[in-house]
Structures are given as C-alpha cells and as structure tokens.
Short mmCIF file of C-alpha atoms in Angstrom, two decimals:
data_model
loop_
_atom_site.label_atom_id
_atom_site.label_comp_id
_atom_site.label_asym_id
_atom_site.label_seq_id
_atom_site.Cartn_x
_atom_site.Cartn_y
_atom_site.Cartn_z
CA UNK A 1 8.19 -29.68 -6.15
CA UNK A 2 7.51 -29.43 -9.74
CA UNK A 3 4.41 -27.22 -10.73
CA UNK A 4 2.26 -26.88 -13.63
CA UNK A 5 3.07 -24.50 -16.54
CA UNK A 6 1.95 -20.99 -16.04
CA UNK A 7 -1.02 -21.24 -18.41
CA UNK A 8 -2.85 -23.55 -16.01
CA UNK A 9 -2.31 -21.05 -13.23
CA UNK A 10 -3.70 -18.20 -15.19
CA UNK A 11 -6.71 -20.06 -16.31
CA UNK A 12 -7.22 -20.94 -12.60
CA UNK A 13 -7.21 -17.28 -11.57
CA UNK A 14 -9.44 -16.01 -14.37
CA UNK A 15 -11.93 -18.87 -13.25
CA UNK A 16 -11.82 -17.67 -9.61
CA UNK A 17 -12.09 -14.11 -10.27
CA UNK A 18 -15.36 -14.66 -12.36
CA UNK A 19 -16.50 -16.99 -9.49
CA UNK A 20 -15.80 -14.09 -7.06
CA UNK A 21 -17.39 -11.51 -8.77
CA UNK A 22 -20.58 -13.55 -9.26
CA UNK A 23 -21.02 -14.53 -5.55
CA UNK A 24 -20.17 -10.92 -4.67
CA UNK A 25 -23.12 -9.48 -6.84
CA UNK A 26 -25.22 -12.52 -5.55
CA UNK A 27 -24.59 -11.57 -1.90
CA UNK A 28 -24.61 -7.96 -2.34
CA UNK A 29 -28.40 -8.19 -2.71
CA UNK A 30 -28.99 -4.71 -3.95
CA UNK A 31 -28.48 -5.32 -7.74
CA UNK A 32 -31.90 -7.11 -8.39
CA UNK A 33 -31.59 -6.63 -12.19
CA UNK A 34 -28.56 -9.04 -12.30
CA UNK A 35 -29.45 -11.22 -9.51
CA UNK A 36 -30.34 -14.19 -11.63
CA UNK A 37 -27.39 -13.65 -13.93
CA UNK A 38 -24.89 -13.70 -10.85
CA UNK A 39 -26.54 -16.82 -9.45
CA UNK A 40 -26.24 -18.72 -12.69
CA UNK A 41 -22.63 -17.62 -13.25
CA UNK A 42 -21.76 -18.36 -9.60
CA UNK A 43 -23.12 -21.70 -10.24
CA UNK A 44 -21.37 -22.32 -13.67
CA UNK A 45 -18.02 -20.96 -12.55
CA UNK A 46 -18.14 -22.82 -9.22
CA UNK A 47 -18.89 -26.03 -11.17
CA UNK A 48 -16.20 -25.21 -13.67
CA UNK A 49 -13.56 -24.54 -10.75
CA UNK A 50 -14.38 -27.98 -9.47
CA UNK A 51 -13.88 -29.85 -12.77
CA UNK A 52 -10.77 -27.87 -13.57
CA UNK A 53 -9.46 -28.49 -10.24
CA UNK A 54 -10.38 -32.24 -10.19
CA UNK A 55 -8.77 -32.63 -13.57
CA UNK A 56 -5.35 -30.99 -12.42
CA UNK A 57 -5.52 -32.92 -9.10
CA UNK A 58 -5.96 -36.21 -10.84
CA UNK A 59 -3.20 -35.55 -13.26
CA UNK A 60 -0.80 -34.70 -10.68
CA UNK A 61 -1.77 -37.88 -8.59
CA UNK A 62 -0.96 -40.18 -11.41
CA UNK A 63 2.04 -38.52 -12.57
CA UNK A 64 3.85 -38.04 -9.17
CA UNK A 65 4.64 -39.94 -5.86
CA UNK A 66 1.73 -38.43 -3.73
CA UNK A 67 1.39 -39.24 -0.05
CA UNK A 68 -1.98 -38.32 1.27
CA UNK A 69 -1.67 -37.35 4.74
CA UNK A 70 -2.49 -34.46 6.96
CA UNK A 71 -4.58 -31.84 5.41
CA UNK A 72 -4.10 -33.49 2.09
CA UNK A 73 -5.88 -36.70 3.56
CA UNK A 74 -8.79 -34.40 4.87
CA UNK A 75 -9.28 -32.81 1.38
CA UNK A 76 -9.24 -36.19 -0.29
CA UNK A 77 -11.71 -37.89 2.09
CA UNK A 78 -14.05 -34.80 2.16
CA UNK A 79 -13.90 -34.85 -1.76
CA UNK A 80 -14.69 -38.56 -1.89
CA UNK A 81 -17.32 -38.61 1.01
CA UNK A 82 -19.23 -35.32 0.24
CA UNK A 83 -20.79 -36.53 -3.02
CA UNK A 84 -21.97 -39.77 -1.63
CA UNK A 85 -23.73 -37.83 0.99
CA UNK A 86 -25.34 -35.38 -1.61
CA UNK A 87 -26.28 -38.52 -3.43
CA UNK A 88 -28.12 -40.07 -0.48
CA UNK A 89 -29.85 -36.74 -0.03
CA UNK A 90 -30.89 -36.33 -3.84
CA UNK A 91 -29.02 -32.88 -4.20
CA UNK A 92 -28.67 -31.16 -7.55
CA UNK A 93 -25.07 -30.90 -9.39
CA UNK A 94 -24.63 -27.34 -8.06
CA UNK A 95 -24.84 -28.81 -4.37
CA UNK A 96 -22.30 -31.38 -5.37
CA UNK A 97 -19.94 -28.70 -6.58
CA UNK A 98 -20.28 -26.26 -4.00
CA UNK A 99 -19.81 -28.66 -1.08
CA UNK A 100 -16.38 -29.92 -2.48
CA UNK A 101 -15.19 -26.58 -3.65
CA UNK A 102 -12.99 -25.58 -0.79
CA UNK A 103 -10.89 -28.75 -0.45
CA UNK A 104 -10.50 -28.67 -4.35
CA UNK A 105 -9.55 -25.01 -4.19
CA UNK A 106 -6.91 -25.88 -1.45
CA UNK A 107 -5.33 -28.64 -3.50
CA UNK A 108 -5.29 -26.85 -6.74
CA UNK A 109 -3.68 -23.74 -5.15
CA UNK A 110 -0.97 -25.90 -3.47
CA UNK A 111 -0.26 -27.66 -6.61
CA UNK A 112 -0.26 -24.72 -8.94
CA UNK A 113 1.72 -22.49 -6.61
CA UNK A 114 4.46 -24.66 -5.74
CA UNK A 115 7.48 -22.97 -4.75
CA UNK A 116 6.91 -19.98 -7.21
CA UNK A 117 7.40 -16.59 -5.55
CA UNK A 118 6.04 -14.91 -8.83
CA UNK A 119 2.72 -16.81 -8.52
CA UNK A 120 2.43 -15.56 -4.77
CA UNK A 121 2.75 -11.86 -6.22
CA UNK A 122 -0.10 -12.59 -8.67
CA UNK A 123 -2.30 -13.99 -6.20
CA UNK A 124 -1.62 -10.95 -3.76
CA UNK A 125 -2.41 -8.39 -6.72
CA UNK A 126 -5.49 -10.49 -7.44
CA UNK A 127 -6.67 -10.03 -3.99
CA UNK A 128 -5.78 -6.22 -3.99
CA UNK A 129 -8.27 -5.90 -6.81
CA UNK A 130 -10.91 -8.00 -5.05
CA UNK A 131 -10.23 -5.98 -1.73
CA UNK A 132 -10.62 -2.56 -3.50
CA UNK A 133 -13.94 -3.60 -5.14
CA UNK A 134 -15.15 -5.06 -1.74
CA UNK A 135 -14.34 -1.98 0.05
CA UNK A 136 -16.23 0.10 -2.76
CA UNK A 137 -19.31 -2.11 -2.26
CA UNK A 138 -19.05 -1.94 1.43
CA UNK A 139 -18.91 1.99 1.35
CA UNK A 140 -21.64 2.30 -1.16
CA UNK A 141 -23.86 0.03 1.03
CA UNK A 142 -22.91 1.99 4.24
CA UNK A 143 -23.87 5.24 2.63
CA UNK A 144 -27.22 3.90 1.74
CA UNK A 145 -28.52 2.19 4.93
CA UNK A 146 -27.99 2.89 8.64
CA UNK A 147 -28.15 -0.78 9.91
CA UNK A 148 -25.53 -3.49 9.97
CA UNK A 149 -24.21 -4.54 6.46
CA UNK A 150 -22.75 -8.05 5.52
CA UNK A 151 -20.86 -6.32 2.65
CA UNK A 152 -17.98 -5.86 5.21
CA UNK A 153 -17.02 -9.54 4.47
CA UNK A 154 -16.21 -8.86 0.76
CA UNK A 155 -13.14 -7.01 1.82
CA UNK A 156 -12.43 -8.37 5.20
CA UNK A 157 -11.70 -11.80 4.13
CA UNK A 158 -9.09 -10.53 1.81
CA UNK A 159 -7.07 -9.13 4.72
CA UNK A 160 -4.83 -12.09 5.14
CA UNK A 161 -3.60 -11.75 1.52
CA UNK A 162 -3.00 -7.88 1.92
CA UNK A 163 -0.95 -8.40 5.37
CA UNK A 164 1.23 -11.13 3.39
CA UNK A 165 4.68 -9.80 2.56
CA UNK A 166 4.22 -6.27 3.93
CA UNK A 167 6.32 -4.30 6.35
CA UNK A 168 5.33 -3.60 9.85
CA UNK A 169 4.20 0.12 9.15
CA UNK A 170 2.02 -1.11 6.38
CA UNK A 171 0.51 -4.10 8.29
CA UNK A 172 -0.29 -1.56 11.13
CA UNK A 173 -2.01 0.74 8.65
CA UNK A 174 -4.09 -2.16 7.33
CA UNK A 175 -5.10 -3.36 10.78
CA UNK A 176 -6.26 0.15 11.46
CA UNK A 177 -8.05 0.75 8.19
CA UNK A 178 -9.98 -2.57 8.69
CA UNK A 179 -10.71 -2.15 12.22
CA UNK A 180 -12.27 1.01 11.13
CA UNK A 181 -14.30 -0.51 8.58
CA UNK A 182 -15.49 -3.33 10.94
CA UNK A 183 -16.53 -0.67 13.23
CA UNK A 184 -18.55 1.10 10.56
CA UNK A 185 -20.22 -2.15 9.56
CA UNK A 186 -21.77 -2.47 12.93
CA UNK A 187 -21.29 -6.43 12.45
CA UNK A 188 -20.14 -7.83 15.90
CA UNK A 189 -18.65 -10.77 14.03
CA UNK A 190 -16.25 -8.42 12.07
CA UNK A 191 -15.29 -6.64 15.15
CA UNK A 192 -14.71 -9.73 17.02
CA UNK A 193 -12.42 -10.97 14.20
CA UNK A 194 -10.39 -7.84 14.22
CA UNK A 195 -10.26 -7.96 18.04
CA UNK A 196 -8.78 -11.46 17.94
CA UNK A 197 -6.37 -10.21 15.22
CA UNK A 198 -5.06 -7.62 17.56
CA UNK A 199 -4.79 -10.13 20.22
CA UNK A 200 -2.44 -12.19 18.04
CA UNK A 201 -0.60 -9.24 16.99
CA UNK A 202 0.24 -8.57 20.76
CA UNK A 203 1.28 -12.14 21.13
CA UNK A 204 3.60 -11.65 18.20
CA UNK A 205 5.20 -8.69 19.65
CA UNK A 206 5.73 -10.42 23.01
CA UNK A 207 7.31 -13.39 21.52
CA UNK A 208 9.94 -11.62 19.73
CA UNK A 209 11.51 -10.45 23.12
CA UNK A 210 13.95 -8.11 21.41
CA UNK A 211 12.93 -5.12 23.08
CA UNK A 212 10.09 -5.68 25.55
CA UNK A 213 10.04 -2.24 26.67
CA UNK A 214 9.39 -0.84 23.16
CA UNK A 215 6.86 -3.60 22.73
CA UNK A 216 4.76 -2.69 25.64
CA UNK A 217 4.88 1.01 24.73
CA UNK A 218 3.82 0.16 21.23
CA UNK A 219 0.97 -2.12 22.39
CA UNK A 220 -0.13 0.63 24.77
CA UNK A 221 -0.21 3.07 22.01
CA UNK A 222 -2.02 0.80 19.77
CA UNK A 223 -4.70 0.06 22.56
CA UNK A 224 -5.23 3.67 23.04
CA UNK A 225 -5.61 4.43 19.10
CA UNK A 226 -8.14 1.59 18.83
CA UNK A 227 -10.16 2.85 21.77
CA UNK A 228 -10.07 6.36 20.17
CA UNK A 229 -11.13 4.99 16.89
CA UNK A 230 -14.09 3.27 18.39
CA UNK A 231 -15.30 6.13 20.35
CA UNK A 232 -14.86 8.46 17.33
CA UNK A 233 -16.90 6.16 15.08
CA UNK A 234 -19.43 5.70 17.90
CA UNK A 235 -19.89 9.50 18.13
CA UNK A 236 -20.35 9.62 14.51
CA UNK A 237 -23.13 6.99 14.46
CA UNK A 238 -24.80 8.64 17.34
CA UNK A 239 -24.21 5.78 20.03
CA UNK A 240 -25.56 3.06 17.32
CA UNK A 241 -22.08 1.12 17.68
CA UNK A 242 -22.15 1.00 21.32
CA UNK A 243 -25.86 -0.18 21.27
CA UNK A 244 -24.95 -2.85 18.82
CA UNK A 245 -21.97 -4.06 20.73
CA UNK A 246 -23.71 -4.35 24.02
CA UNK A 247 -26.97 -5.88 22.54
CA UNK A 248 -27.64 -9.09 24.19
CA UNK A 249 -28.79 -12.27 22.27
CA UNK A 250 -31.92 -13.14 23.86
CA UNK A 251 -33.57 -16.75 23.54
CA UNK A 252 -36.38 -15.36 21.48
CA UNK A 253 -37.35 -14.79 17.96
CA UNK A 254 -34.85 -15.13 15.52
CA UNK A 255 -31.71 -14.38 17.77
CA UNK A 256 -28.87 -16.88 17.82
CA UNK A 257 -29.44 -18.53 21.19
CA UNK A 258 -32.91 -19.30 19.98
CA UNK A 259 -31.60 -20.67 16.63
CA UNK A 260 -28.87 -22.70 18.25
CA UNK A 261 -31.24 -24.39 20.70
CA UNK A 262 -33.69 -25.26 17.91
CA UNK A 263 -30.92 -26.72 15.67
CA UNK A 264 -29.59 -28.65 18.63
CA UNK A 265 -33.06 -30.04 19.26
CA UNK A 266 -33.43 -30.81 15.48
CA UNK A 267 -29.93 -32.83 15.84
CA UNK A 268 -31.26 -34.63 18.88
CA UNK A 269 -34.36 -35.70 17.26
CA UNK A 270 -32.80 -36.95 14.01
CA UNK A 271 -32.84 -40.61 13.45
CA UNK A 272 -29.48 -42.52 13.30
CA UNK A 273 -29.44 -42.90 9.55
CA UNK A 274 -29.82 -39.07 9.24
CA UNK A 275 -26.95 -38.38 11.71
CA UNK A 276 -24.64 -40.35 9.56
CA UNK A 277 -25.57 -39.24 6.13
CA UNK A 278 -27.01 -35.75 7.08
CA UNK A 279 -30.06 -33.97 5.68
CA UNK A 280 -28.64 -32.24 2.62
CA UNK A 281 -27.12 -28.90 1.67
CA UNK A 282 -28.78 -26.11 3.63
CA UNK A 283 -30.78 -28.83 5.56
CA UNK A 284 -31.33 -26.74 8.64
CA UNK A 285 -33.06 -23.87 6.53
CA UNK A 286 -35.07 -26.25 4.77
CA UNK A 287 -36.24 -28.26 7.85
CA UNK A 288 -36.32 -25.57 10.73
CA UNK A 289 -39.57 -24.03 11.66
CA UNK A 290 -37.57 -20.69 11.62
CA UNK A 291 -36.70 -21.27 7.86
CA UNK A 292 -33.13 -20.04 8.76
CA UNK A 293 -29.69 -21.42 8.76
CA UNK A 294 -28.00 -22.67 12.07
CA UNK A 295 -25.86 -19.47 12.15
CA UNK A 296 -22.97 -21.86 13.46
CA UNK A 297 -20.91 -23.91 11.33
CA UNK A 298 -20.43 -26.77 13.84
CA UNK A 299 -24.22 -27.34 14.09
CA UNK A 300 -24.74 -26.61 10.49
CA UNK A 301 -22.26 -29.36 9.32
CA UNK A 302 -23.47 -31.99 11.58
CA UNK A 303 -27.09 -31.70 10.66
CA UNK A 304 -26.58 -31.07 6.96
CA UNK A 305 -23.73 -33.40 6.20
CA UNK A 306 -23.61 -35.92 9.03
CA UNK A 307 -21.07 -37.00 11.61
CA UNK A 308 -18.50 -38.41 9.22
CA UNK A 309 -18.18 -35.06 7.28
CA UNK A 310 -18.50 -33.33 10.88
CA UNK A 311 -15.33 -35.39 11.91
CA UNK A 312 -13.47 -34.26 8.96
CA UNK A 313 -14.45 -30.64 9.75
CA UNK A 314 -13.03 -31.04 13.13
CA UNK A 315 -9.89 -32.20 11.54
CA UNK A 316 -9.90 -29.06 9.37
CA UNK A 317 -9.95 -26.91 12.51
CA UNK A 318 -7.09 -28.90 13.85
CA UNK A 319 -4.89 -28.46 11.01
CA UNK A 320 -5.41 -24.51 10.89
CA UNK A 321 -4.66 -24.06 14.60
CA UNK A 322 -1.74 -26.44 14.32
CA UNK A 323 -0.29 -24.48 11.47
CA UNK A 324 -0.87 -21.21 13.18
CA UNK A 325 1.04 -22.12 16.36
CA UNK A 326 3.87 -23.57 14.19
CA UNK A 327 4.27 -20.09 12.43
CA UNK A 328 4.14 -18.54 15.87
CA UNK A 329 6.73 -20.89 17.37
CA UNK A 330 9.32 -20.28 14.72
CA UNK A 331 8.47 -16.56 14.59
CA UNK A 332 7.52 -16.58 10.97
CA UNK A 333 6.60 -13.36 9.17
CA UNK A 334 3.72 -15.38 7.91
CA UNK A 335 2.13 -15.81 11.24
CA UNK A 336 0.10 -12.54 11.57
CA UNK A 337 -1.54 -12.97 8.24
CA UNK A 338 -2.26 -16.59 9.05
CA UNK A 339 -3.50 -15.70 12.61
CA UNK A 340 -5.72 -12.98 10.85
CA UNK A 341 -7.36 -15.80 8.63
CA UNK A 342 -7.62 -17.99 11.76
CA UNK A 343 -9.36 -15.21 13.58
CA UNK A 344 -11.95 -14.87 10.75
CA UNK A 345 -12.31 -18.51 10.57
CA UNK A 346 -12.98 -18.83 14.13
CA UNK A 347 -15.39 -16.02 14.65
CA UNK A 348 -17.51 -16.47 11.56
CA UNK A 349 -17.59 -20.23 12.10
CA UNK A 350 -18.98 -19.87 15.51
CA UNK A 351 -21.55 -17.17 14.92
CA UNK A 352 -22.26 -17.08 11.36
CA UNK A 353 -21.12 -19.44 8.20
CA UNK A 354 -18.21 -20.12 6.14
CA UNK A 355 -18.56 -23.80 5.20
CA UNK A 356 -22.12 -23.45 4.34
CA UNK A 357 -22.09 -20.78 2.07
CA UNK A 358 -19.00 -22.09 0.17
CA UNK A 359 -17.97 -18.66 -1.38
CA UNK A 360 -16.02 -16.28 0.32
CA UNK A 361 -14.40 -19.06 2.64
CA UNK A 362 -12.23 -20.02 -0.49
CA UNK A 363 -10.32 -16.56 -0.09
CA UNK A 364 -9.15 -18.17 3.32
CA UNK A 365 -8.74 -21.74 1.77
CA UNK A 366 -6.41 -20.37 -1.12
CA UNK A 367 -4.40 -18.59 1.26
CA UNK A 368 -3.84 -21.73 3.41
CA UNK A 369 -3.19 -23.63 0.24
CA UNK A 370 -0.54 -21.13 -0.68
CA UNK A 371 1.19 -21.36 2.90
CA UNK A 372 1.16 -24.89 2.93
CA UNK A 373 3.22 -25.05 -0.52
CA UNK A 374 5.51 -22.46 1.04
CA UNK A 375 5.97 -24.50 4.23
CA UNK A 376 6.60 -27.85 2.77
CA UNK A 377 9.11 -26.28 0.16
CA UNK A 378 11.34 -24.81 3.01
CA UNK A 379 10.92 -27.81 5.09
CA UNK A 380 12.18 -29.83 2.05
CA UNK A 381 14.93 -27.50 1.29
CA UNK A 382 16.20 -27.64 4.96
CA UNK A 383 16.11 -31.46 4.81
#
C-alpha cells in the first residue's frame, strides 16, 4: 500500500519520543522538581499525537478506498464512541485525548509504516534508545530503594521491539537479561510476563519439529539456567524475592482481591444508564472508598467507560490472540516478539492497568500496528 512521505513519519516519531519522555518522568515519581512540567508536557504531546494522527487518518480515508473491518473497525468505533462517553461524563480535553490515543497510535503506525522495512528499523532504533533509558531509570531506582519498583515497565514494554528481527542467540540473551531485570524489580506481574514469554518460547521450539532432541535439550538447559538465575537473585536479595513471589493476596486492606471485590460490587450497584455510558476516566479511583483504581482493566473499562466500550475491549483481546496464533501457525519469526507483547498485555491487564494509564501501552500498540502493516503487505503480495 502507498504510504505518507518520510517527513510525516519523522514528525510522528519525534512527537512520540517527547510523549514517551514526559510520561516516563511523570510515572518515575522521584523527580518532583519537574513533575508539573512532565505532566503538562504529557498532556500536550498526547493531545498533539491525537490531533496529528486524526488528521493523517482522515486524509488517508478520503483519498483511498478504505474498508473498515477487523481491528480497523474496532479502532474506528472506539475513536467515535469514546468521546461520546467522555462528553456524557463531563470530562476535560485531556481525558478525551488519552482515551482515544491507543487506537490513533495503532492506525497511524499502520498507515505511516506501510511496507517500508527502513521505517521498521527507525522504529526499532527509537525503542533501543527508550529501552536503554528505561533500564537506566530502573537500575537507579533499584539502587535507591529495596522494595518493588514499577520502573521496570519503562524497559519491559520495549522488549517486543528489541526481539524483533534478532537472531536466536540475541533473542536468548535478551530474554535472560529481561528475566533478570524482572526478578530484580520484585514485581510479580513482570515475572509472570517473562514466565509466559518463556512458555511461548518453548511452544515455538516444539512447533518447529526440525530437531526435537536438540529442542528438548535446549529447553532443559534454559529451564536450569532460569532457575539458577532466580536462586542467585534471591540469595543476593536475602530471600526477599521468594517472600515476594510466595506472598498471598488476602481479602483485606489494599490487596487486589479486596479491590476487585469492591469494584465488582460498585459495578453491580451502578444504575443501568451508568452501565452503558460509564462513570468517566479514572471512575473507579474517584468513586471507590479505597481511592484506588481497580487493578484490573476488565473491571476498570466496564466501570469507567461502560458496556459498549467494554465489548470493543473484548474485541481487542480477540484480535491480538488471533494474530498471535496466526503467527505461531505459520511459524513466523515475528511470533516470539508478538507473543512477548501478548504476554505483557495479558498479565498487566489482569493484575494492573494498560488501557487506563494510556501511556506505555502505546509501546505495544505501535508494535501491533507495524506487524499489521507487514502481515497485510505480504498477504496482498501472495494474492
């Protein structure tokens, strides 16, 4: 398919880098002297990305024969319906922009990338820079505090981009490095994401069937290596890692079971009108007696945005799972990077947030947009 000139692509990359820096500073939380600046810049660059993306999306739509179906239909409906829900709930302009940012990012990446391998390389180099900075912030935080740290996500969500286009040796190295970082973070969601990625890695090895004996030997070796890595990190942290992994979520206080049960009760007690149009962006946190978000995107989406948006959210899940299975079935080299993105998406959606924060989810969304463009290009080429 035809793509926009390179200048549009580079403006998009610059805007996104500014947005990425701003939300990284904002969520880092230990730079109080620039917190207001980063919050303002995050709002402005997020709004700029939405306006720029909608402009390009509109230009493309009126100048090409566009068939809105599949993920593109999901993105279109989300972009149309979400502002209506925001209007009903009297949200500000920043809420409008943030809640439609991910479908705009997906579509604009898809349109600007097209079939250009050169633009794939530019995006990968961009994410290498983001990943290095994210690892720096994580290690800095890890040195300063002994508790779990969310800064692991600044780098973890770049991993699909780092795995893309790499040899098996480099992929294995990256998986071990990020497994180590996940263990050091003490964040169980990060550990679960990497565990699920390793599971998909084993599936890929078995699927190839070219040398099953070698595959099982390698899988056994990797398993031993990961266990040794876990034990070494746990020893260095004086047992804090194993205590964190084995900690139960009790139905009390601010633990997840208590939060989920309270959010479910809030949904059940909502009037029919609110179930349709939702309670507004960050609705759970604004309404809950605990003054905390749902820590589960399924519950958050249905309470904040209503059942119509929730249905579209389920369609998004269907899309990424279907795409991942397709890449697995055809034994594509894109499978493992995509499976890693799916692993992060599954775990963080279940026990934390991606849709609600509308910040680093866009690392995954941009990756999906690029992969969609590649799949469509090669499908059309075969036809």
